[in-house]
PDB file of C-alpha atoms and ligand atoms in Angstrom:
ATOM      1  CA  MET A1489     -17.674 -21.050   6.328  1.00 72.00           C
ATOM      2  CA  ASN A1490     -21.413 -20.970   7.041  1.00 87.00           C
ATOM      3  CA  VAL A1491     -22.876 -17.868   5.379  1.00 94.00           C
ATOM      4  CA  THR A1492     -26.346 -16.876   6.620  1.00 96.00           C
ATOM      5  CA  SER A1493     -28.519 -13.758   6.519  1.00 94.00           C
ATOM      6  CA  ALA A1494     -26.762 -12.632   9.720  1.00 94.00           C
ATOM      7  CA  THR A1495     -23.255 -12.852   8.229  1.00 97.00           C
ATOM      8  CA  LYS A1496     -21.383  -9.534   8.133  1.00 97.00           C
ATOM      9  CA  LEU A1497     -20.482  -8.390   4.606  1.00 97.00           C
ATOM     10  CA  LEU A1498     -17.157  -6.871   3.623  1.00 98.00           C
ATOM     11  CA  ALA A1499     -15.559  -6.340   0.242  1.00 98.00           C
ATOM     12  CA  VAL A1500     -12.811  -4.668  -1.683  1.00 98.00           C
ATOM     13  CA  ILE A1501     -14.101  -2.424  -4.461  1.00 98.00           C
ATOM     14  CA  GLY A1502     -12.037  -1.133  -7.345  1.00 97.00           C
ATOM     15  CA  ASP A1503     -11.394  -1.569 -11.039  1.00 96.00           C
ATOM     16  CA  PRO A1504      -9.740  -3.936 -11.745  1.00 94.00           C
ATOM     17  CA  VAL A1505     -10.166  -5.984  -8.599  1.00 95.00           C
ATOM     18  CA  ARG A1506     -10.443  -9.619  -9.686  1.00 92.00           C
ATOM     19  CA  HIS A1507      -6.718 -10.164  -9.105  1.00 90.00           C
ATOM     20  CA  SER A1508      -6.958  -8.893  -5.520  1.00 95.00           C
ATOM     21  CA  LEU A1509      -5.433 -11.011  -2.759  1.00 97.00           C
ATOM     22  CA  SER A1510      -7.495  -9.225  -0.098  1.00 98.00           C
ATOM     23  CA  PRO A1511     -10.370 -11.784  -0.026  1.00 98.00           C
ATOM     24  CA  LEU A1512      -7.903 -14.611   0.641  1.00 98.00           C
ATOM     25  CA  MET A1513      -6.198 -12.580   3.351  1.00 98.00           C
ATOM     26  CA  HIS A1514      -9.324 -11.363   5.165  1.00 98.00           C
ATOM     27  CA  ASN A1515     -11.306 -14.614   4.887  1.00 98.00           C
ATOM     28  CA  GLY A1516      -8.282 -16.402   6.349  1.00 98.00           C
ATOM     29  CA  TRP A1517      -8.334 -14.076   9.355  1.00 98.00           C
ATOM     30  CA  ILE A1518     -12.138 -14.321   9.647  1.00 98.00           C
ATOM     31  CA  ALA A1519     -11.726 -18.109   9.940  1.00 98.00           C
ATOM     32  CA  ASP A1520      -8.798 -17.764  12.388  1.00 98.00           C
ATOM     33  CA  TYR A1521     -10.980 -15.790  14.804  1.00 98.00           C
ATOM     34  CA  GLY A1522     -14.246 -17.702  14.184  1.00 97.00           C
ATOM     35  CA  LEU A1523     -16.077 -14.543  13.031  1.00 98.00           C
ATOM     36  CA  ASP A1524     -19.425 -14.618  11.231  1.00 98.00           C
ATOM     37  CA  ALA A1525     -18.323 -12.524   8.272  1.00 98.00           C
ATOM     38  CA  VAL A1526     -17.415 -12.875   4.620  1.00 98.00           C
ATOM     39  CA  TYR A1527     -15.154 -10.741   2.408  1.00 98.00           C
ATOM     40  CA  THR A1528     -15.416 -10.613  -1.363  1.00 98.00           C
ATOM     41  CA  ALA A1529     -14.182  -8.526  -4.314  1.00 98.00           C
ATOM     42  CA  LEU A1530     -16.629  -6.291  -6.190  1.00 98.00           C
ATOM     43  CA  PRO A1531     -15.512  -4.689  -9.452  1.00 98.00           C
ATOM     44  CA  LEU A1532     -16.937  -1.192  -9.674  1.00 97.00           C
ATOM     45  CA  LYS A1533     -16.949   0.624 -13.008  1.00 97.00           C
ATOM     46  CA  SER A1534     -18.639   3.923 -12.260  1.00 95.00           C
ATOM     47  CA  ASP A1535     -18.018   7.633 -12.654  1.00 94.00           C
ATOM     48  CA  ASP A1536     -19.980   8.153  -9.469  1.00 96.00           C
ATOM     49  CA  ALA A1537     -18.413   5.760  -6.993  1.00 97.00           C
ATOM     50  CA  THR A1538     -19.361   8.121  -4.146  1.00 97.00           C
ATOM     51  CA  SER A1539     -23.084   7.446  -4.697  1.00 97.00           C
ATOM     52  CA  VAL A1540     -22.517   3.723  -5.138  1.00 97.00           C
ATOM     53  CA  ILE A1541     -20.563   3.554  -1.871  1.00 97.00           C
ATOM     54  CA  ARG A1542     -23.190   5.540   0.050  1.00 96.00           C
ATOM     55  CA  SER A1543     -25.941   3.241  -1.190  1.00 94.00           C
ATOM     56  CA  MET A1544     -24.057   0.153   0.028  1.00 94.00           C
ATOM     57  CA  LYS A1545     -25.143   1.093   3.531  1.00 91.00           C
ATOM     58  CA  ALA A1546     -28.691   0.063   2.548  1.00 92.00           C
ATOM     59  CA  LEU A1547     -27.346  -3.366   1.597  1.00 93.00           C
ATOM     60  CA  GLY A1548     -25.980  -3.800   5.100  1.00 91.00           C
ATOM     61  CA  PHE A1549     -22.232  -3.737   4.478  1.00 96.00           C
ATOM     62  CA  THR A1550     -20.029  -3.566   7.579  1.00 96.00           C
ATOM     63  CA  GLY A1551     -17.021  -2.155   5.796  1.00 98.00           C
ATOM     64  CA  LEU A1552     -15.056  -1.893   2.572  1.00 98.00           C
ATOM     65  CA  ASN A1553     -11.558  -1.701   1.287  1.00 98.00           C
ATOM     66  CA  VAL A1554     -11.208   0.615  -1.659  1.00 97.00           C
ATOM     67  CA  THR A1555      -8.590   0.462  -4.342  1.00 96.00           C
ATOM     68  CA  VAL A1556      -7.737   2.254  -7.589  1.00 93.00           C
ATOM     69  CA  PRO A1557      -9.479   4.319  -8.972  1.00 95.00           C
ATOM     70  CA  HIS A1558     -12.014   4.982  -6.194  1.00 96.00           C
ATOM     71  CA  LYS A1559      -9.946   6.037  -3.170  1.00 95.00           C
ATOM     72  CA  GLU A1560     -10.808   9.742  -3.486  1.00 94.00           C
ATOM     73  CA  ALA A1561     -14.497   8.949  -4.034  1.00 97.00           C
ATOM     74  CA  ALA A1562     -14.412   6.776  -0.906  1.00 97.00           C
ATOM     75  CA  ALA A1563     -13.131   9.659   1.189  1.00 96.00           C
ATOM     76  CA  ARG A1564     -15.854  11.936  -0.237  1.00 97.00           C
ATOM     77  CA  ALA A1565     -18.562   9.370   0.505  1.00 98.00           C
ATOM     78  CA  ALA A1566     -17.735   9.301   4.209  1.00 98.00           C
ATOM     79  CA  ASP A1567     -19.166  11.458   7.000  1.00 98.00           C
ATOM     80  CA  ARG A1568     -15.667  11.716   8.494  1.00 98.00           C
ATOM     81  CA  THR A1569     -12.263  10.886   7.040  1.00 97.00           C
ATOM     82  CA  GLU A1570      -8.645  11.004   8.181  1.00 94.00           C
ATOM     83  CA  SER A1571      -7.383  11.561   4.628  1.00 91.00           C
ATOM     84  CA  GLU A1572      -8.712  12.764   1.295  1.00 90.00           C
ATOM     85  CA  VAL A1573      -7.607   9.401  -0.132  1.00 93.00           C
ATOM     86  CA  ALA A1574      -9.219   6.475   1.699  1.00 96.00           C
ATOM     87  CA  ASN A1575      -8.596   2.733   1.414  1.00 97.00           C
ATOM     88  CA  THR A1576     -10.822   1.589   4.316  1.00 98.00           C
ATOM     89  CA  LEU A1577     -14.455   2.372   5.134  1.00 98.00           C
ATOM     90  CA  ARG A1578     -16.476   1.402   8.181  1.00 98.00           C
ATOM     91  CA  TRP A1579     -20.202   1.866   8.808  1.00 98.00           C
ATOM     92  CA  GLU A1580     -20.806   2.781  12.422  1.00 97.00           C
ATOM     93  CA  ASP A1581     -23.712   1.613  14.599  1.00 95.00           C
ATOM     94  CA  ASP A1582     -25.396   4.991  14.115  1.00 95.00           C
ATOM     95  CA  GLY A1583     -25.350   4.500  10.331  1.00 94.00           C
ATOM     96  CA  THR A1584     -22.630   7.047   9.602  1.00 97.00           C
ATOM     97  CA  LEU A1585     -19.603   6.177   7.483  1.00 98.00           C
ATOM     98  CA  SER A1586     -15.984   6.616   8.628  1.00 98.00           C
ATOM     99  CA  ALA A1587     -13.043   6.607   6.193  1.00 98.00           C
ATOM    100  CA  PHE A1588      -9.425   5.721   6.955  1.00 97.00           C
ATOM    101  CA  ASN A1589      -6.197   5.304   5.079  1.00 95.00           C
ATOM    102  CA  THR A1590      -4.145   2.390   6.374  1.00 97.00           C
ATOM    103  CA  ASP A1591      -1.676   2.327   3.442  1.00 95.00           C
ATOM    104  CA  GLY A1592       0.928   4.632   4.970  1.00 95.00           C
ATOM    105  CA  LEU A1593       0.909   3.086   8.432  1.00 96.00           C
ATOM    106  CA  GLY A1594       0.777  -0.361   6.819  1.00 97.00           C
ATOM    107  CA  PHE A1595       3.976   0.477   4.954  1.00 98.00           C
ATOM    108  CA  ILE A1596       5.579   1.688   8.186  1.00 98.00           C
ATOM    109  CA  ASP A1597       4.519  -1.493  10.039  1.00 98.00           C
ATOM    110  CA  ALA A1598       6.062  -3.599   7.279  1.00 98.00           C
ATOM    111  CA  LEU A1599       9.251  -1.536   7.324  1.00 98.00           C
ATOM    112  CA  THR A1600       9.503  -1.940  11.094  1.00 98.00           C
ATOM    113  CA  GLU A1601       9.149  -5.700  10.699  1.00 97.00           C
ATOM    114  CA  THR A1602      11.923  -5.763   8.078  1.00 97.00           C
ATOM    115  CA  ALA A1603      14.330  -3.294   9.710  1.00 97.00           C
ATOM    116  CA  PRO A1604      13.298  -2.651  13.351  1.00 97.00           C
ATOM    117  CA  ASP A1605      15.958   0.067  13.705  1.00 97.00           C
ATOM    118  CA  TRP A1606      14.992   1.983  10.543  1.00 98.00           C
ATOM    119  CA  ARG A1607      14.032   5.181  12.383  1.00 97.00           C
ATOM    120  CA  GLY A1608      17.610   5.635  13.573  1.00 96.00           C
ATOM    121  CA  ARG A1609      19.027   4.856  10.127  1.00 95.00           C
ATOM    122  CA  VAL A1610      16.879   6.881   7.775  1.00 96.00           C
ATOM    123  CA  SER A1611      17.083  10.593   7.088  1.00 97.00           C
ATOM    124  CA  ARG A1612      17.178  10.792   3.270  1.00 98.00           C
ATOM    125  CA  ILE A1613      14.277   9.001   1.645  1.00 98.00           C
ATOM    126  CA  PHE A1614      14.019   8.436  -2.085  1.00 98.00           C
ATOM    127  CA  ILE A1615      10.664   7.468  -3.566  1.00 98.00           C
ATOM    128  CA  ILE A1616      10.667   6.182  -7.138  1.00 98.00           C
ATOM    129  CA  GLY A1617       7.259   6.977  -8.617  1.00 97.00           C
ATOM    130  CA  ALA A1618       4.753   9.672  -7.746  1.00 96.00           C
ATOM    131  CA  GLY A1619       1.421   7.903  -8.295  1.00 92.00           C
ATOM    132  CA  GLY A1620      -1.069   7.339  -5.500  1.00 90.00           C
ATOM    133  CA  ALA A1621       1.113   4.745  -3.796  1.00 92.00           C
ATOM    134  CA  GLY A1622       4.307   6.804  -3.952  1.00 95.00           C
ATOM    135  CA  LEU A1623       2.626   9.913  -2.633  1.00 94.00           C
ATOM    136  CA  GLY A1624       0.894   8.029   0.203  1.00 92.00           C
ATOM    137  CA  ILE A1625       4.119   6.392   1.342  1.00 96.00           C
ATOM    138  CA  GLY A1626       6.044   9.659   1.032  1.00 96.00           C
ATOM    139  CA  LYS A1627       3.478  11.454   3.205  1.00 95.00           C
ATOM    140  CA  ALA A1628       3.560   8.723   5.854  1.00 95.00           C
ATOM    141  CA  LEU A1629       7.359   8.718   6.012  1.00 97.00           C
ATOM    142  CA  SER A1630       7.831  12.462   5.841  1.00 97.00           C
ATOM    143  CA  ALA A1631       7.749  13.003   9.610  1.00 96.00           C
ATOM    144  CA  TYR A1632      10.688  10.607  10.080  1.00 97.00           C
ATOM    145  CA  ALA A1633      12.958  12.087   7.414  1.00 97.00           C
ATOM    146  CA  ASP A1634      14.991  15.183   6.672  1.00 98.00           C
ATOM    147  CA  THR A1635      14.085  14.980   3.002  1.00 98.00           C
ATOM    148  CA  VAL A1636      11.770  12.927   0.810  1.00 98.00           C
ATOM    149  CA  HIS A1637      12.861  12.993  -2.842  1.00 98.00           C
ATOM    150  CA  PHE A1638      10.455  11.921  -5.583  1.00 98.00           C
ATOM    151  CA  ALA A1639      11.547  10.855  -9.060  1.00 98.00           C
ATOM    152  CA  ASN A1640       8.899  10.098 -11.644  1.00 98.00           C
ATOM    153  CA  ARG A1641       8.932   9.492 -15.386  1.00 98.00           C
ATOM    154  CA  THR A1642       6.413  12.324 -15.736  1.00 98.00           C
ATOM    155  CA  LEU A1643       8.088  15.276 -14.024  1.00 98.00           C
ATOM    156  CA  ALA A1644       4.883  17.186 -13.263  1.00 98.00           C
ATOM    157  CA  ARG A1645       3.683  14.376 -11.018  1.00 97.00           C
ATOM    158  CA  ALA A1646       6.956  14.360  -9.072  1.00 98.00           C
ATOM    159  CA  GLU A1647       6.567  18.114  -8.615  1.00 98.00           C
ATOM    160  CA  ALA A1648       3.006  17.709  -7.371  1.00 97.00           C
ATOM    161  CA  ALA A1649       4.040  14.996  -4.910  1.00 97.00           C
ATOM    162  CA  ALA A1650       7.003  17.001  -3.658  1.00 98.00           C
ATOM    163  CA  SER A1651       4.809  20.015  -2.988  1.00 98.00           C
ATOM    164  CA  ALA A1652       2.255  17.874  -1.110  1.00 96.00           C
ATOM    165  CA  VAL A1653       4.888  16.626   1.353  1.00 96.00           C
ATOM    166  CA  PRO A1654       6.403  19.120   3.856  1.00 95.00           C
ATOM    167  CA  ASN A1655      10.039  18.121   3.199  1.00 97.00           C
ATOM    168  CA  GLY A1656       9.391  16.878  -0.336  1.00 98.00           C
ATOM    169  CA  ARG A1657      11.910  17.471  -3.145  1.00 98.00           C
ATOM    170  CA  VAL A1658      12.034  16.616  -6.822  1.00 98.00           C
ATOM    171  CA  LEU A1659      14.735  14.515  -8.402  1.00 98.00           C
ATOM    172  CA  ARG A1660      14.710  14.365 -12.175  1.00 98.00           C
ATOM    173  CA  TRP A1661      14.261  10.934 -13.772  1.00 97.00           C
ATOM    174  CA  GLU A1662      17.620  11.515 -15.520  1.00 97.00           C
ATOM    175  CA  ASP A1663      19.227  11.876 -12.085  1.00 97.00           C
ATOM    176  CA  LEU A1664      18.134   8.525 -10.652  1.00 97.00           C
ATOM    177  CA  GLU A1665      21.763   7.594 -10.045  1.00 97.00           C
ATOM    178  CA  ARG A1666      22.183  10.532  -7.693  1.00 97.00           C
ATOM    179  CA  GLY A1667      19.125   9.425  -5.741  1.00 98.00           C
ATOM    180  CA  PHE A1668      20.426   5.890  -5.447  1.00 98.00           C
ATOM    181  CA  GLY A1669      23.779   7.083  -4.181  1.00 98.00           C
ATOM    182  CA  ALA A1670      22.420   9.470  -1.551  1.00 98.00           C
ATOM    183  CA  ALA A1671      19.429   7.713   0.017  1.00 98.00           C
ATOM    184  CA  ASP A1672      19.113   5.783   3.279  1.00 98.00           C
ATOM    185  CA  LEU A1673      15.766   4.339   2.209  1.00 98.00           C
ATOM    186  CA  ILE A1674      14.660   3.731  -1.391  1.00 98.00           C
ATOM    187  CA  VAL A1675      11.041   2.820  -2.099  1.00 98.00           C
ATOM    188  CA  GLN A1676      10.127   1.598  -5.597  1.00 98.00           C
ATOM    189  CA  THR A1677       6.425   2.417  -6.162  1.00 97.00           C
ATOM    190  CA  THR A1678       6.059   2.248  -9.950  1.00 97.00           C
ATOM    191  CA  THR A1679       4.720  -0.686 -11.939  1.00 95.00           C
ATOM    192  CA  LEU A1680       8.199  -1.342 -13.368  1.00 97.00           C
ATOM    193  CA  GLY A1681       9.294  -4.894 -12.588  1.00 96.00           C
ATOM    194  CA  MET A1682       5.744  -6.210 -12.237  1.00 94.00           C
ATOM    195  CA  VAL A1683       4.797  -9.345 -14.182  1.00 93.00           C
ATOM    196  CA  GLY A1684       3.809  -8.267 -17.687  1.00 94.00           C
ATOM    197  CA  GLN A1685       5.325  -4.772 -17.329  1.00 94.00           C
ATOM    198  CA  LEU A1686       8.692  -3.412 -18.338  1.00 94.00           C
ATOM    199  CA  SER A1687      11.628  -3.975 -16.054  1.00 93.00           C
ATOM    200  CA  HIS A1688      14.311  -1.415 -15.289  1.00 95.00           C
ATOM    201  CA  ASP A1689      18.014  -1.710 -14.622  1.00 95.00           C
ATOM    202  CA  TRP A1690      18.148   0.267 -11.367  1.00 97.00           C
ATOM    203  CA  PRO A1691      21.652   1.494 -10.405  1.00 98.00           C
ATOM    204  CA  VAL A1692      21.768  -0.603  -7.218  1.00 98.00           C
ATOM    205  CA  ARG A1693      25.581  -0.726  -7.435  1.00 98.00           C
ATOM    206  CA  LEU A1694      25.643   2.936  -6.365  1.00 98.00           C
ATOM    207  CA  CYS A1695      23.679   2.397  -3.137  1.00 98.00           C
ATOM    208  CA  ARG A1696      25.209   2.928   0.275  1.00 98.00           C
ATOM    209  CA  SER A1697      25.837  -0.377   2.049  1.00 97.00           C
ATOM    210  CA  THR A1698      23.521   0.722   4.888  1.00 97.00           C
ATOM    211  CA  VAL A1699      20.551   1.575   2.659  1.00 98.00           C
ATOM    212  CA  ILE A1700      17.173  -0.132   3.113  1.00 98.00           C
ATOM    213  CA  VAL A1701      15.329  -0.835  -0.149  1.00 98.00           C
ATOM    214  CA  ALA A1702      11.653  -1.633  -0.587  1.00 98.00           C
ATOM    215  CA  ASP A1703       9.549  -2.568  -3.590  1.00 98.00           C
ATOM    216  CA  ILE A1704       5.767  -2.417  -3.447  1.00 96.00           C
ATOM    217  CA  VAL A1705       5.451  -4.842  -6.374  1.00 95.00           C
ATOM    218  CA  TYR A1706       4.618  -8.370  -5.152  1.00 93.00           C
ATOM    219  CA  LYS A1707       4.177 -10.170  -8.480  1.00 93.00           C
ATOM    220  CA  PRO A1708       6.874 -11.391  -8.675  1.00 95.00           C
ATOM    221  CA  LEU A1709       7.683 -11.395  -4.980  1.00 95.00           C
ATOM    222  CA  GLU A1710      11.369 -10.961  -5.708  1.00 96.00           C
ATOM    223  CA  THR A1711      11.656  -8.274  -8.357  1.00 97.00           C
ATOM    224  CA  ASP A1712      14.888  -7.678 -10.260  1.00 97.00           C
ATOM    225  CA  PHE A1713      15.369  -4.660  -7.982  1.00 98.00           C
ATOM    226  CA  LEU A1714      15.164  -6.723  -4.784  1.00 98.00           C
ATOM    227  CA  ARG A1715      17.320  -9.491  -6.250  1.00 98.00           C
ATOM    228  CA  ALA A1716      20.061  -7.001  -7.131  1.00 98.00           C
ATOM    229  CA  ALA A1717      19.823  -5.426  -3.671  1.00 98.00           C
ATOM    230  CA  ARG A1718      20.033  -8.775  -1.878  1.00 98.00           C
ATOM    231  CA  ALA A1719      22.945  -9.824  -4.054  1.00 98.00           C
ATOM    232  CA  ARG A1720      24.746  -6.789  -2.623  1.00 97.00           C
ATOM    233  CA  GLY A1721      23.744  -7.793   0.925  1.00 98.00           C
ATOM    234  CA  LEU A1722      21.339  -4.857   1.372  1.00 98.00           C
ATOM    235  CA  VAL A1723      18.249  -5.007   3.586  1.00 98.00           C
ATOM    236  CA  ALA A1724      15.333  -5.495   1.170  1.00 98.00           C
ATOM    237  CA  MET A1725      11.582  -5.513   1.764  1.00 98.00           C
ATOM    238  CA  ASP A1726       9.099  -7.110  -0.625  1.00 97.00           C
ATOM    239  CA  GLY A1727       5.644  -5.846  -1.575  1.00 97.00           C
ATOM    240  CA  LEU A1728       3.645  -8.351   0.472  1.00 97.00           C
ATOM    241  CA  GLY A1729       4.593  -6.583   3.715  1.00 97.00           C
ATOM    242  CA  MET A1730       2.630  -3.436   2.917  1.00 97.00           C
ATOM    243  CA  LEU A1731      -0.315  -5.389   1.497  1.00 97.00           C
ATOM    244  CA  ILE A1732      -0.589  -7.494   4.647  1.00 98.00           C
ATOM    245  CA  HIS A1733      -0.098  -4.699   7.151  1.00 98.00           C
ATOM    246  CA  GLN A1734      -2.537  -2.266   5.517  1.00 98.00           C
ATOM    247  CA  GLY A1735      -5.025  -5.150   5.572  1.00 98.00           C
ATOM    248  CA  ALA A1736      -4.279  -5.973   9.204  1.00 98.00           C
ATOM    249  CA  ARG A1737      -5.013  -2.385  10.213  1.00 98.00           C
ATOM    250  CA  ALA A1738      -8.291  -2.437   8.258  1.00 98.00           C
ATOM    251  CA  PHE A1739      -9.262  -5.748   9.889  1.00 98.00           C
ATOM    252  CA  GLU A1740      -8.605  -4.270  13.323  1.00 98.00           C
ATOM    253  CA  LEU A1741     -10.770  -1.243  12.480  1.00 98.00           C
ATOM    254  CA  TRP A1742     -13.704  -3.532  11.596  1.00 98.00           C
ATOM    255  CA  PHE A1743     -13.363  -6.286  14.191  1.00 98.00           C
ATOM    256  CA  GLY A1744     -11.218  -4.844  17.008  1.00 98.00           C
ATOM    257  CA  VAL A1745      -8.759  -7.737  16.663  1.00 97.00           C
ATOM    258  CA  LYS A1746      -5.105  -7.465  15.564  1.00 98.00           C
ATOM    259  CA  PRO A1747      -4.857 -10.377  13.108  1.00 98.00           C
ATOM    260  CA  ASP A1748      -1.921 -12.740  12.673  1.00 98.00           C
ATOM    261  CA  THR A1749       0.204 -11.272   9.883  1.00 98.00           C
ATOM    262  CA  GLN A1750       2.519 -14.296   9.667  1.00 97.00           C
ATOM    263  CA  LYS A1751      -0.414 -16.585   8.904  1.00 98.00           C
ATOM    264  CA  ALA A1752      -1.521 -14.175   6.184  1.00 98.00           C
ATOM    265  CA  ARG A1753       1.969 -14.183   4.678  1.00 98.00           C
ATOM    266  CA  ALA A1754       2.031 -17.987   4.545  1.00 98.00           C
ATOM    267  CA  ARG A1755      -1.366 -18.084   2.815  1.00 98.00           C
ATOM    268  CA  LEU A1756      -0.460 -15.377   0.317  1.00 97.00           C
ATOM    269  CA  LEU A1757       2.870 -17.012  -0.482  1.00 96.00           C
ATOM    270  CA  ALA A1758       1.043 -20.273  -1.194  1.00 96.00           C
ATOM    271  CA  ALA A1759      -1.394 -18.431  -3.463  1.00 95.00           C
ATOM    272  CA  LEU A1760       1.458 -16.700  -5.288  1.00 92.00           C
ATOM    273  CA  GLY A1761       3.041 -20.082  -5.856  1.00 87.00           C
ATOM    274  CA  GLY A1762       6.106 -19.748  -3.686  1.00 62.00           C
TER     275      GLY A1762
HETATM  276  P1  LIG B 968      -0.493   3.916  -8.089  1.00 89.60           P
HETATM  277  O1  LIG B 968      -1.643   4.779  -7.680  1.00 89.60           O
HETATM  278  O2  LIG B 968      -0.681   2.459  -7.759  1.00 89.60           O
HETATM  279  O3  LIG B 968       0.827   4.430  -7.625  1.00 89.60           O
HETATM  280  P2  LIG B 968      -0.334   5.054 -10.749  1.00 89.60           P
HETATM  281  O4  LIG B 968      -0.900   6.315 -10.215  1.00 89.60           O
HETATM  282  O5  LIG B 968      -0.855   4.539 -12.029  1.00 89.60           O
HETATM  283  O6  LIG B 968      -0.518   3.880  -9.691  1.00 89.60           O
HETATM  284  O7  LIG B 968       1.245   5.215 -10.809  1.00 89.60           O
HETATM  285  C1  LIG B 968       2.035   4.314 -11.474  1.00 89.60           C
HETATM  286  C2  LIG B 968       3.480   4.774 -11.367  1.00 89.60           C
HETATM  287  O8  LIG B 968       4.295   3.940 -12.199  1.00 89.60           O
HETATM  288  C3  LIG B 968       3.692   6.198 -11.847  1.00 89.60           C
HETATM  289  O9  LIG B 968       4.751   6.748 -11.093  1.00 89.60           O
HETATM  290  C4  LIG B 968       4.101   5.971 -13.298  1.00 89.60           C
HETATM  291  O10 LIG B 968       4.818   7.028 -13.878  1.00 89.60           O
HETATM  292  P3  LIG B 968       4.031   8.201 -14.697  1.00 89.60           P
HETATM  293  O11 LIG B 968       3.460   9.133 -13.666  1.00 89.60           O
HETATM  294  O12 LIG B 968       5.083   8.834 -15.529  1.00 89.60           O
HETATM  295  O13 LIG B 968       2.977   7.502 -15.503  1.00 89.60           O
HETATM  296  C5  LIG B 968       4.989   4.777 -13.135  1.00 89.60           C
HETATM  297  N1  LIG B 968       5.241   4.056 -14.383  1.00 89.60           N
HETATM  298  C6  LIG B 968       4.405   3.236 -15.033  1.00 89.60           C
HETATM  299  N2  LIG B 968       4.985   2.744 -16.147  1.00 89.60           N
HETATM  300  C7  LIG B 968       6.232   3.285 -16.192  1.00 89.60           C
HETATM  301  C8  LIG B 968       7.353   3.179 -17.098  1.00 89.60           C
HETATM  302  N3  LIG B 968       7.293   2.403 -18.196  1.00 89.60           N
HETATM  303  N4  LIG B 968       8.472   3.879 -16.815  1.00 89.60           N
HETATM  304  C9  LIG B 968       8.541   4.670 -15.724  1.00 89.60           C
HETATM  305  N5  LIG B 968       7.530   4.802 -14.828  1.00 89.60           N
HETATM  306  C10 LIG B 968       6.396   4.120 -15.057  1.00 89.60           C
END
């Protein structure tokens, strides 16, 4: 990589962000396509991320990815946005800033890769967790489902998510078993099962044999949830799929090129040690 004063600048901003795999993923694609660009990770601790983001235009940034806790600020910083929660920003030639959210479509791309026939199989969706990730995925999937049930440790957040999604419903945390038994698609969006966090004994035994399960955790790549699902022969999708496909859509927004997602997966697997 030959970085000069002409090199395009991109970054992921968030807090924390040092653990992010996005630089590895995007710099790999930048090299694949011989682009004069570089992508880094910038930790941003600020109560006014909107101002910080707007001022990055003066530093000549081409685009940004935005992660927790600045996705709302990113949408506010933009001159136009497709969502009030943005994970991708792009400065246009006229100096204005456009905001996008590629998380939902990235999840759908990953799901389509894992289970190409999912649209014909899924009508009852069960989302475990009602944080930013759970809500974003629920919104993106809502149009394809009869119902989207949310269960969350903190009930109020499940209620808020359910009311933000047209066919959203609440399932109480105590009723997880009912959700597992009824769903055609189960998406685990909490931090449970992540390295260093608590695990949970999900009632996978109650799942329908045709269910598709997905976990957005990718450290470890095979969570206890996915292992239990695969042991039952269920279709199971790991958390790298969404990470890669949301990134691929962001890359295409900046460079107009659909990057090679299989190459990204190989690089990320090597970095994760498997
Ligand atoms: P994100 O925006 O990435 O989804 P988040 O908003 O912090 O992150 O959400 C984390 C999710 O993990 C929430 O659903 C959270 O539940 P609460 O809303 O009750 O906090 C869930 N979570 C984290 N630790 C948990 C635990 N020990 N048991 C159950 N759920 C947990």
